[in-house]
Amino acid sequence: MEAIRQIYEKLPEVITVPAEMRDRHVKVVFQPLDPLPETEPDLEALAARFGLKLEEVADLHALKFIGCLPDFPPRAPQGEYEVQPELDLL
């Protein structure tokens, strides 16, 4: 297996492909080696994005997760189910 591993301290806009790798079926993987700095989200901007006021939000921690789940399509009607009588276990 012939592989070229190159680590850049600062990734350039354009990466030069070695001549022996050109016009071949290759796999290119970009893997960041330094973590992104964590920043606190602007809760007021998040609330405004969803048409809420910060005072209306009961759980500010949960506000960070608004919109994380995709909108699921509506379910088809599930039909009518008969109501079962409660079991008398005594």
PDB file of C-alpha atoms in Angstrom:
ATOM      1  CA  MET A   1       0.000   0.000   0.000  1.00  0.00           C
ATOM      2  CA  GLU A   2       1.362   3.330  -0.951  1.00  0.00           C
ATOM      3  CA  ALA A   3       0.153   6.144   1.258  1.00  0.00           C
ATOM      4  CA  ILE A   4       1.177   9.707   1.787  1.00  0.00           C
ATOM      5  CA  ARG A   5       0.545  11.266   5.170  1.00  0.00           C
ATOM      6  CA  GLN A   6       0.960  14.996   5.451  1.00  0.00           C
ATOM      7  CA  ILE A   7       0.294  17.080   8.568  1.00  0.00           C
ATOM      8  CA  TYR A   8      -0.162  20.814   8.096  1.00  0.00           C
ATOM      9  CA  GLU A   9       0.173  23.285  10.957  1.00  0.00           C
ATOM     10  CA  LYS A  10      -2.112  25.603   8.980  1.00  0.00           C
ATOM     11  CA  LEU A  11      -4.047  24.086   6.087  1.00  0.00           C
ATOM     12  CA  PRO A  12      -3.549  26.038   2.835  1.00  0.00           C
ATOM     13  CA  GLU A  13      -6.399  26.952   0.466  1.00  0.00           C
ATOM     14  CA  VAL A  14      -5.044  24.579  -2.205  1.00  0.00           C
ATOM     15  CA  ILE A  15      -3.259  21.273  -1.647  1.00  0.00           C
ATOM     16  CA  THR A  16      -0.843  20.035  -4.277  1.00  0.00           C
ATOM     17  CA  VAL A  17      -1.465  16.447  -5.340  1.00  0.00           C
ATOM     18  CA  PRO A  18       1.727  14.421  -5.886  1.00  0.00           C
ATOM     19  CA  ALA A  19       2.296  13.445  -9.524  1.00  0.00           C
ATOM     20  CA  GLU A  20       2.213   9.693  -8.751  1.00  0.00           C
ATOM     21  CA  MET A  21      -1.261  10.039  -7.201  1.00  0.00           C
ATOM     22  CA  ARG A  22      -2.900  12.041  -9.999  1.00  0.00           C
ATOM     23  CA  ASP A  23      -5.538  10.368 -12.179  1.00  0.00           C
ATOM     24  CA  ARG A  24      -5.929   7.512  -9.694  1.00  0.00           C
ATOM     25  CA  HIS A  25      -8.713   6.254  -7.489  1.00  0.00           C
ATOM     26  CA  VAL A  26      -7.743   7.684  -4.095  1.00  0.00           C
ATOM     27  CA  LYS A  27      -9.264   8.378  -0.701  1.00  0.00           C
ATOM     28  CA  VAL A  28      -8.789  11.813   0.844  1.00  0.00           C
ATOM     29  CA  VAL A  29      -9.453  12.280   4.566  1.00  0.00           C
ATOM     30  CA  PHE A  30      -9.367  15.580   6.421  1.00  0.00           C
ATOM     31  CA  GLN A  31      -9.044  15.044  10.158  1.00  0.00           C
ATOM     32  CA  PRO A  32      -8.573  18.061  12.425  1.00  0.00           C
ATOM     33  CA  LEU A  33      -5.916  17.418  15.056  1.00  0.00           C
ATOM     34  CA  ASP A  34      -6.856  20.323  17.310  1.00  0.00           C
ATOM     35  CA  PRO A  35     -10.265  20.665  18.961  1.00  0.00           C
ATOM     36  CA  LEU A  36     -12.496  23.614  18.185  1.00  0.00           C
ATOM     37  CA  PRO A  37     -12.713  26.054  21.062  1.00  0.00           C
ATOM     38  CA  GLU A  38     -16.054  25.725  22.818  1.00  0.00           C
ATOM     39  CA  THR A  39     -18.047  28.896  22.959  1.00  0.00           C
ATOM     40  CA  GLU A  40     -21.144  29.594  24.977  1.00  0.00           C
ATOM     41  CA  PRO A  41     -24.144  30.050  22.702  1.00  0.00           C
ATOM     42  CA  ASP A  42     -25.906  33.400  22.722  1.00  0.00           C
ATOM     43  CA  LEU A  43     -29.126  32.290  24.417  1.00  0.00           C
ATOM     44  CA  GLU A  44     -30.946  35.509  23.633  1.00  0.00           C
ATOM     45  CA  ALA A  45     -30.188  35.150  19.909  1.00  0.00           C
ATOM     46  CA  LEU A  46     -31.265  31.492  20.022  1.00  0.00           C
ATOM     47  CA  ALA A  47     -34.555  32.388  21.645  1.00  0.00           C
ATOM     48  CA  ALA A  48     -35.187  35.172  19.127  1.00  0.00           C
ATOM     49  CA  ARG A  49     -34.453  32.787  16.256  1.00  0.00           C
ATOM     50  CA  PHE A  50     -37.412  30.672  17.344  1.00  0.00           C
ATOM     51  CA  GLY A  51     -39.681  33.602  18.131  1.00  0.00           C
ATOM     52  CA  LEU A  52     -39.274  33.361  21.906  1.00  0.00           C
ATOM     53  CA  LYS A  53     -38.311  35.870  24.559  1.00  0.00           C
ATOM     54  CA  LEU A  54     -35.645  34.799  27.025  1.00  0.00           C
ATOM     55  CA  GLU A  55     -38.025  35.411  29.928  1.00  0.00           C
ATOM     56  CA  GLU A  56     -40.526  32.924  28.418  1.00  0.00           C
ATOM     57  CA  VAL A  57     -38.029  30.053  28.431  1.00  0.00           C
ATOM     58  CA  ALA A  58     -38.340  27.907  31.564  1.00  0.00           C
ATOM     59  CA  ASP A  59     -35.160  25.869  30.993  1.00  0.00           C
ATOM     60  CA  LEU A  60     -32.302  27.880  29.492  1.00  0.00           C
ATOM     61  CA  HIS A  61     -30.120  24.773  29.212  1.00  0.00           C
ATOM     62  CA  ALA A  62     -32.720  23.102  26.966  1.00  0.00           C
ATOM     63  CA  LEU A  63     -32.774  26.158  24.694  1.00  0.00           C
ATOM     64  CA  LYS A  64     -29.408  25.066  23.262  1.00  0.00           C
ATOM     65  CA  PHE A  65     -31.046  21.918  21.880  1.00  0.00           C
ATOM     66  CA  ILE A  66     -33.974  23.510  20.044  1.00  0.00           C
ATOM     67  CA  GLY A  67     -33.940  22.328  16.455  1.00  0.00           C
ATOM     68  CA  CYS A  68     -31.550  19.412  17.045  1.00  0.00           C
ATOM     69  CA  LEU A  69     -34.076  16.801  15.981  1.00  0.00           C
ATOM     70  CA  PRO A  70     -35.349  16.838  12.429  1.00  0.00           C
ATOM     71  CA  ASP A  71     -38.983  17.493  11.699  1.00  0.00           C
ATOM     72  CA  PHE A  72     -40.483  14.058  11.340  1.00  0.00           C
ATOM     73  CA  PRO A  73     -43.227  13.584   8.772  1.00  0.00           C
ATOM     74  CA  PRO A  74     -46.746  13.330  10.192  1.00  0.00           C
ATOM     75  CA  ARG A  75     -47.892   9.812  10.985  1.00  0.00           C
ATOM     76  CA  ALA A  76     -50.679   8.234   9.034  1.00  0.00           C
ATOM     77  CA  PRO A  77     -53.917   7.658  10.965  1.00  0.00           C
ATOM     78  CA  GLN A  78     -53.508   4.727  13.319  1.00  0.00           C
ATOM     79  CA  GLY A  79     -57.108   3.590  13.245  1.00  0.00           C
ATOM     80  CA  GLU A  80     -59.684   3.292  15.995  1.00  0.00           C
ATOM     81  CA  TYR A  81     -58.895   0.983  18.873  1.00  0.00           C
ATOM     82  CA  GLU A  82     -61.479  -0.476  21.188  1.00  0.00           C
ATOM     83  CA  VAL A  83     -61.281   0.525  24.811  1.00  0.00           C
ATOM     84  CA  GLN A  84     -60.438  -2.459  26.972  1.00  0.00           C
ATOM     85  CA  PRO A  85     -62.106  -2.837  30.369  1.00  0.00           C
ATOM     86  CA  GLU A  86     -59.751  -2.722  33.340  1.00  0.00           C
ATOM     87  CA  LEU A  87     -58.696  -6.056  34.769  1.00  0.00           C
ATOM     88  CA  ASP A  88     -60.015  -6.947  38.200  1.00  0.00           C
ATOM     89  CA  LEU A  89     -57.056  -8.755  39.714  1.00  0.00           C
ATOM     90  CA  LEU A  90     -58.462  -9.260  43.203  1.00  0.00           C
TER      91      LEU A  90
END
